[in-house]
Amino acid sequence: MNIYWHKVGDDAKVLYIDGNLQFDSRDEAVYHESLALPALCLADKPQSVLICGGGDGLALREVLRFPGITDVTLIDCSPEVLDLARSEFAELNAHSLEDSRVKVVVADALEYPFESSRFDAIICDFTFPTTQESAQGFTVEWYQKLKHALRPGGMIAINSVSPQNTPAAFACIVATVKASGLFTLPYRVCIPSFRDHGFGAWGFILASQSQLTIKRLQAIQCPVPTRQVALGSLEKGAHFSDKDRAGFHFAPVNRRENPVLQRLLLDPEIPGRDAKVIPPPEFPHLIDHLEVNHPYHSRAMIETLAEQIAGSLKHIDLHKLVVELSKRAKLLPQRILEELEILRSYLASTVLDLEIWGKWAARLFATVLIVMTIANSISPDPAFAKGHAGLGHSSFSRGFSEHESFGGGVSTRVSAPISSQGFRSTYGYDPVDIYGYHYTPRVYIYNDYSGYGGGGGYSGAGGSRGTQPTNGHQPHQTMGHKPLFVLDDDLVAMDNGDFVVSLSENAILVVSQGAVNLVDVKTGKNLVPVFAEPKLFSEIRAEVSSQAGDLDHEVAVRRDWLSWAGWTSEFFGTVKADNAEYLNLQDLKRRLGGAVKKLGTSSESNVINLEDGAIELFVGCHILSDNRIALYGPGGKVSTSDGTSMVLPSGHKISIDPDLKAALVSVMKKMIKESDQDIASDQTDLQSLQAEQSSTENDLREYQNIQVQNSYDPGYEVDYGTDSIPVEQAIQQTQADLASIIQEQRQLQQSIAANQEHRSRFASALESWSS
Amino acid sequence: MSSNEVQAAHEAIDRGDIDGALHHINNLSIAGHAREVDELQRRIWQLNQRARQRNLNLQVYAFATGVLGYALLSTQSPAAWGPAVWGVIALVAIPVMVGIFAGNSLIGIEKSKRFWRSFFIAGGCIGLYTLIGMALSRSKMESADKSMDVVIFLAVMLVHSLVAGVVAGFTGTLIQIKARAI
């Protein structure tokens, strides 16, 4: 037996025997009052008491406090503990061992001969059964011996194990006491120091030769005051679940011939009723030689307990062990497959637990998360095509695009999904393009021939049509209209469903209801109806259709997202904005559909061809070779003007409307400006091509020199770009490259010449009109 | 008497009636028939091992059902399935199947364990499915403010996992398809 005790603070003392906590003086009264007093209270006039174990004298102290006690026999096998009780713990146990009523016997209680019906109360205060030897104090044979020594009406109190941490072992002890022919009343008490040491709630058992009920415990009346326990409340700890109570009946009985208690203590995982299934019975005799350990051993304690290891080894019955192993060895040849099968299934059931799945699932989850994060960083959105072919500068006004029609926004059309915030925040207030960029709002003033209001949207083709203008001077309601959606640099869809093509700062074309009108954007004056060329309508329709397809995709993406997270919009502002964006996109799609319906189709069936020497200023407006301007109206009827007068289709000659003249002049200026820009751009490209041509010619000469120098080796390889190819092949490819460069130069030169020609014509016409 | 008890215990084990067998074993233990008790307990232990293997298989089936179910569901978005259809499949049908497998893998064990085992398998599967689905869906939205995405993902994942887990848990707890005696 290994004994270790130490002081905590000034007064507290803690005792361990064989590594197991015996008491902590700060709460030992909870333990000893709960153990001794209920038995004494329920016994019939107790006078003679037996205490087995309990050499520290603390249970004895409680017994001696009880009135009517005449003699107490304390049997403990450890003289060291008894010495401590007389010295270090004497004050704590109130010098109980020196009481004249006490007879102390140093002996093994299990072997001590008791007289029949000698004691009124028996208190078993054995240490925790760490070894099979110490577990002998919990066998049915021992309890039968106690029953024999108990007087009728007497009571036995048994210190047990934790019903919380080792329910199977506790049930086993209860079942063992029952098997001895005693009635039992198990109960549990929470002892702070025990709980801190990992024992959980601690279990005690009252046993008697007559029936014991919880009511008796509930009605207990203690004649002496208690310090740390209210005995009346002990009955609360006597209530056990159906499963636990079933365990008390079904648990195996701990016998000397069939000791099972230690196995149940070694495998505390077996819960309650399952304690019936004792783990692998193939190795019971090996397990019996293992000791029960606890996780709370401190360094100092381990050092002190080191001697116990040697002691434990001494206690192993090697002869018995070898005999058992020999028995197993004899059986192995016949049962080797079965043995291996058992081992395999045991390992499988032990190792392949679902916890492994849980661990791997967590690892898989983490891996997926990391891969997705990295993938998202490398390639944020491979799902979207980056090369969408929009109309770009293919202008509806035949090249009269204006890069900064609305200013502020980035209108470079590289196809991408909606990447800016326009549809989340400014849609409906500022014009927005398909990428979500918003533009500085600009109000267009013109007559609303459709009769639809400009501010509150429109209902597509469902509204009534207004009167179609027949000339540019018909008075009508002039209103300001806001652009809703920017389709291209110079094409916008208006909030009332019209389409507007920007020609210059002064002039726009309003395309709606199958008609095209030239409008002075500053005054809103309808200058002149223009020939509604069918191609213009089909191109607008195609552009809207293309972008509506993009919108469909974006709407679907947001619908998918909101199907996951839509319900959180009340909690997260960003989801609320996602929802607003989704609704705005749907609204835009609906409005574009209405606008296309309102656009209608051109009633014109003819195509107007350019006269010789004429160039197009915008759709339905040509500059003739003599710098006059031909304006084609509905039905292809043409009016011509030299900037001063205007010849109507009827042949009448009138003065030109100054506003019309100003609008046409502004378009010409715009054209000159754009032509200059195109020429400058082409010239820059041409210079690059010329440099490239020079470099390519150098490469060609070099390849030809190499070919001459290595004429003996036709397969001689040279660097070509990042490849190595035969020199002959390099020469051929370089010559092809050179031809391609020269061809591109020719095309650019032709383009420059054409632009210069156009510029010259525009400049000439502008000069003529200005004069 | 003891031979009758031994015979009765063996017959009870053959029937898969563990409680009955243990009752007889207990009687034998009290009577001190250690060798017979050892043999009978060894048979019960073997029975228990087979049951554990079966339980393990059922848990694997539960996990596989969850993974396959949500993999099939992920072929299109919840919006494409339609809220009602998606809800029935994701939050009821698959968790119920998972619960039947996972819960019945623990017959004879406390209901709370069966509940939590079913809960965690179904909840884990739908949580993973939700997280991946949301992340993929969100990656296509360039205009979105993604500063709160992690919190949103976790919130949605948590709710889906809770709902599916509770459905699976109650299924595993309440529906018992008693296993045949081994």
Coordinates of N, CA and C in Angstrom, one line a residue, chain A residues 397-398 400 518 530-531 533 607-633 636 638-642 646 664 667-668 761-762 765 769:
Chain A
S397 N -25.3 55.7 -86.2 CA -25.3 57.0 -87.0 C -24.2 56.9 -88.0
R398 N -23.8 55.7 -88.4 CA -22.8 55.5 -89.4 C -21.5 56.1 -89.1
F400 N -20.8 58.1 -86.5 CA -20.8 59.4 -85.8 C -20.9 59.2 -84.3
L518 N -35.3 63.9 -86.6 CA -34.1 64.7 -86.2 C -34.5 65.8 -85.2
V530 N -37.1 62.0 -90.6 CA -36.1 61.5 -91.4 C -36.5 60.1 -92.0
F531 N -36.0 59.8 -93.1 CA -36.3 58.5 -93.8 C -36.0 57.4 -92.8
E533 N -35.0 54.2 -92.3 CA -34.3 53.1 -93.0 C -34.5 51.8 -92.2
V607 N -34.8 51.4 -100.4 CA -33.4 51.7 -99.9 C -32.9 52.9 -100.7
I608 N -32.4 53.8 -99.9 CA -31.8 55.0 -100.6 C -30.4 54.8 -100.9
N609 N -30.0 54.9 -102.2 CA -28.6 54.7 -102.5 C -28.0 56.1 -102.6
L610 N -26.7 56.1 -102.4 CA -25.9 57.3 -102.5 C -25.7 57.7 -104.0
E611 N -25.9 59.0 -104.2 CA -25.6 59.5 -105.6 C -24.1 59.5 -105.8
D612 N -23.8 59.6 -107.1 CA -22.3 59.7 -107.4 C -21.7 60.9 -106.7
G613 N -20.6 60.7 -106.0 CA -19.9 61.8 -105.3 C -20.5 62.2 -104.0
A614 N -21.6 61.5 -103.6 CA -22.2 61.8 -102.3 C -21.6 61.0 -101.2
I615 N -21.6 61.5 -99.9 CA -21.3 60.7 -98.8 C -22.4 60.9 -97.7
E616 N -22.5 59.9 -96.8 CA -23.5 59.9 -95.8 C -23.1 60.7 -94.6
L617 N -24.0 61.7 -94.2 CA -23.7 62.4 -93.0 C -24.3 61.6 -91.8
F618 N -25.6 61.2 -91.9 CA -26.2 60.2 -91.0 C -27.3 59.6 -91.8
V619 N -28.0 58.7 -91.2 CA -29.1 58.0 -91.9 C -30.1 58.9 -92.4
G620 N -30.3 58.8 -93.8 CA -31.3 59.7 -94.4 C -30.8 61.1 -94.7
C621 N -29.5 61.3 -94.6 CA -28.9 62.6 -94.8 C -27.6 62.5 -95.5
H622 N -27.5 63.0 -96.8 CA -26.3 62.8 -97.6 C -25.7 64.2 -97.9
I623 N -24.4 64.2 -98.1 CA -23.8 65.4 -98.6 C -23.5 65.2 -100.1
L624 N -24.1 66.0 -100.9 CA -23.9 65.8 -102.4 C -22.5 66.3 -102.8
S625 N -22.2 66.0 -104.1 CA -20.9 66.4 -104.6 C -20.7 67.9 -104.6
D626 N -21.8 68.7 -104.7 CA -21.7 70.1 -104.8 C -21.9 70.8 -103.4
N627 N -21.7 70.0 -102.4 CA -21.8 70.4 -101.0 C -23.2 70.7 -100.5
R628 N -24.2 70.5 -101.3 CA -25.6 70.6 -100.9 C -25.9 69.3 -100.0
I629 N -26.8 69.5 -99.2 CA -27.2 68.4 -98.3 C -28.6 67.9 -98.8
A630 N -28.7 66.6 -98.9 CA -30.0 66.0 -99.3 C -30.6 65.3 -98.1
L631 N -31.8 65.8 -97.7 CA -32.5 65.2 -96.5 C -33.6 64.4 -97.0
Y632 N -33.6 63.1 -96.7 CA -34.6 62.2 -97.2 C -35.7 62.1 -96.1
G633 N -36.9 62.3 -96.4 CA -38.0 62.2 -95.5 C -38.8 60.9 -95.7
G636 N -39.1 58.5 -98.8 CA -38.0 58.8 -99.7 C -38.0 60.1 -100.3
V638 N -37.2 63.8 -101.0 CA -35.9 64.4 -100.7 C -36.1 65.9 -100.7
S639 N -35.5 66.6 -99.7 CA -35.4 68.0 -99.8 C -33.9 68.3 -99.8
T640 N -33.5 69.3 -100.5 CA -32.1 69.7 -100.6 C -31.9 71.1 -100.1
S641 N -30.6 71.3 -99.6 CA -30.3 72.6 -99.1 C -28.8 72.9 -99.3
D642 N -28.6 74.2 -99.6 CA -27.2 74.6 -99.8 C -26.7 75.4 -98.6
M646 N -33.8 76.1 -99.0 CA -34.1 74.6 -99.0 C -35.2 74.4 -100.0
L664 N -27.2 70.6 -88.5 CA -26.4 69.9 -89.5 C -24.9 70.3 -89.5
V667 N -23.2 68.5 -86.7 CA -22.9 67.1 -87.1 C -21.7 67.1 -88.0
M668 N -21.6 68.1 -88.9 CA -20.4 68.1 -89.8 C -19.1 68.3 -89.0
R761 N -14.3 66.3 -97.6 CA -15.7 66.6 -98.1 C -16.4 67.3 -97.0
F762 N -16.3 66.8 -95.7 CA -17.0 67.4 -94.6 C -16.5 68.8 -94.4
A765 N -17.9 71.0 -97.2 CA -19.3 71.3 -97.0 C -19.5 72.3 -95.8
W769 N -21.2 75.8 -96.0 CA -22.4 76.1 -95.3 C -22.1 77.3 -94.3

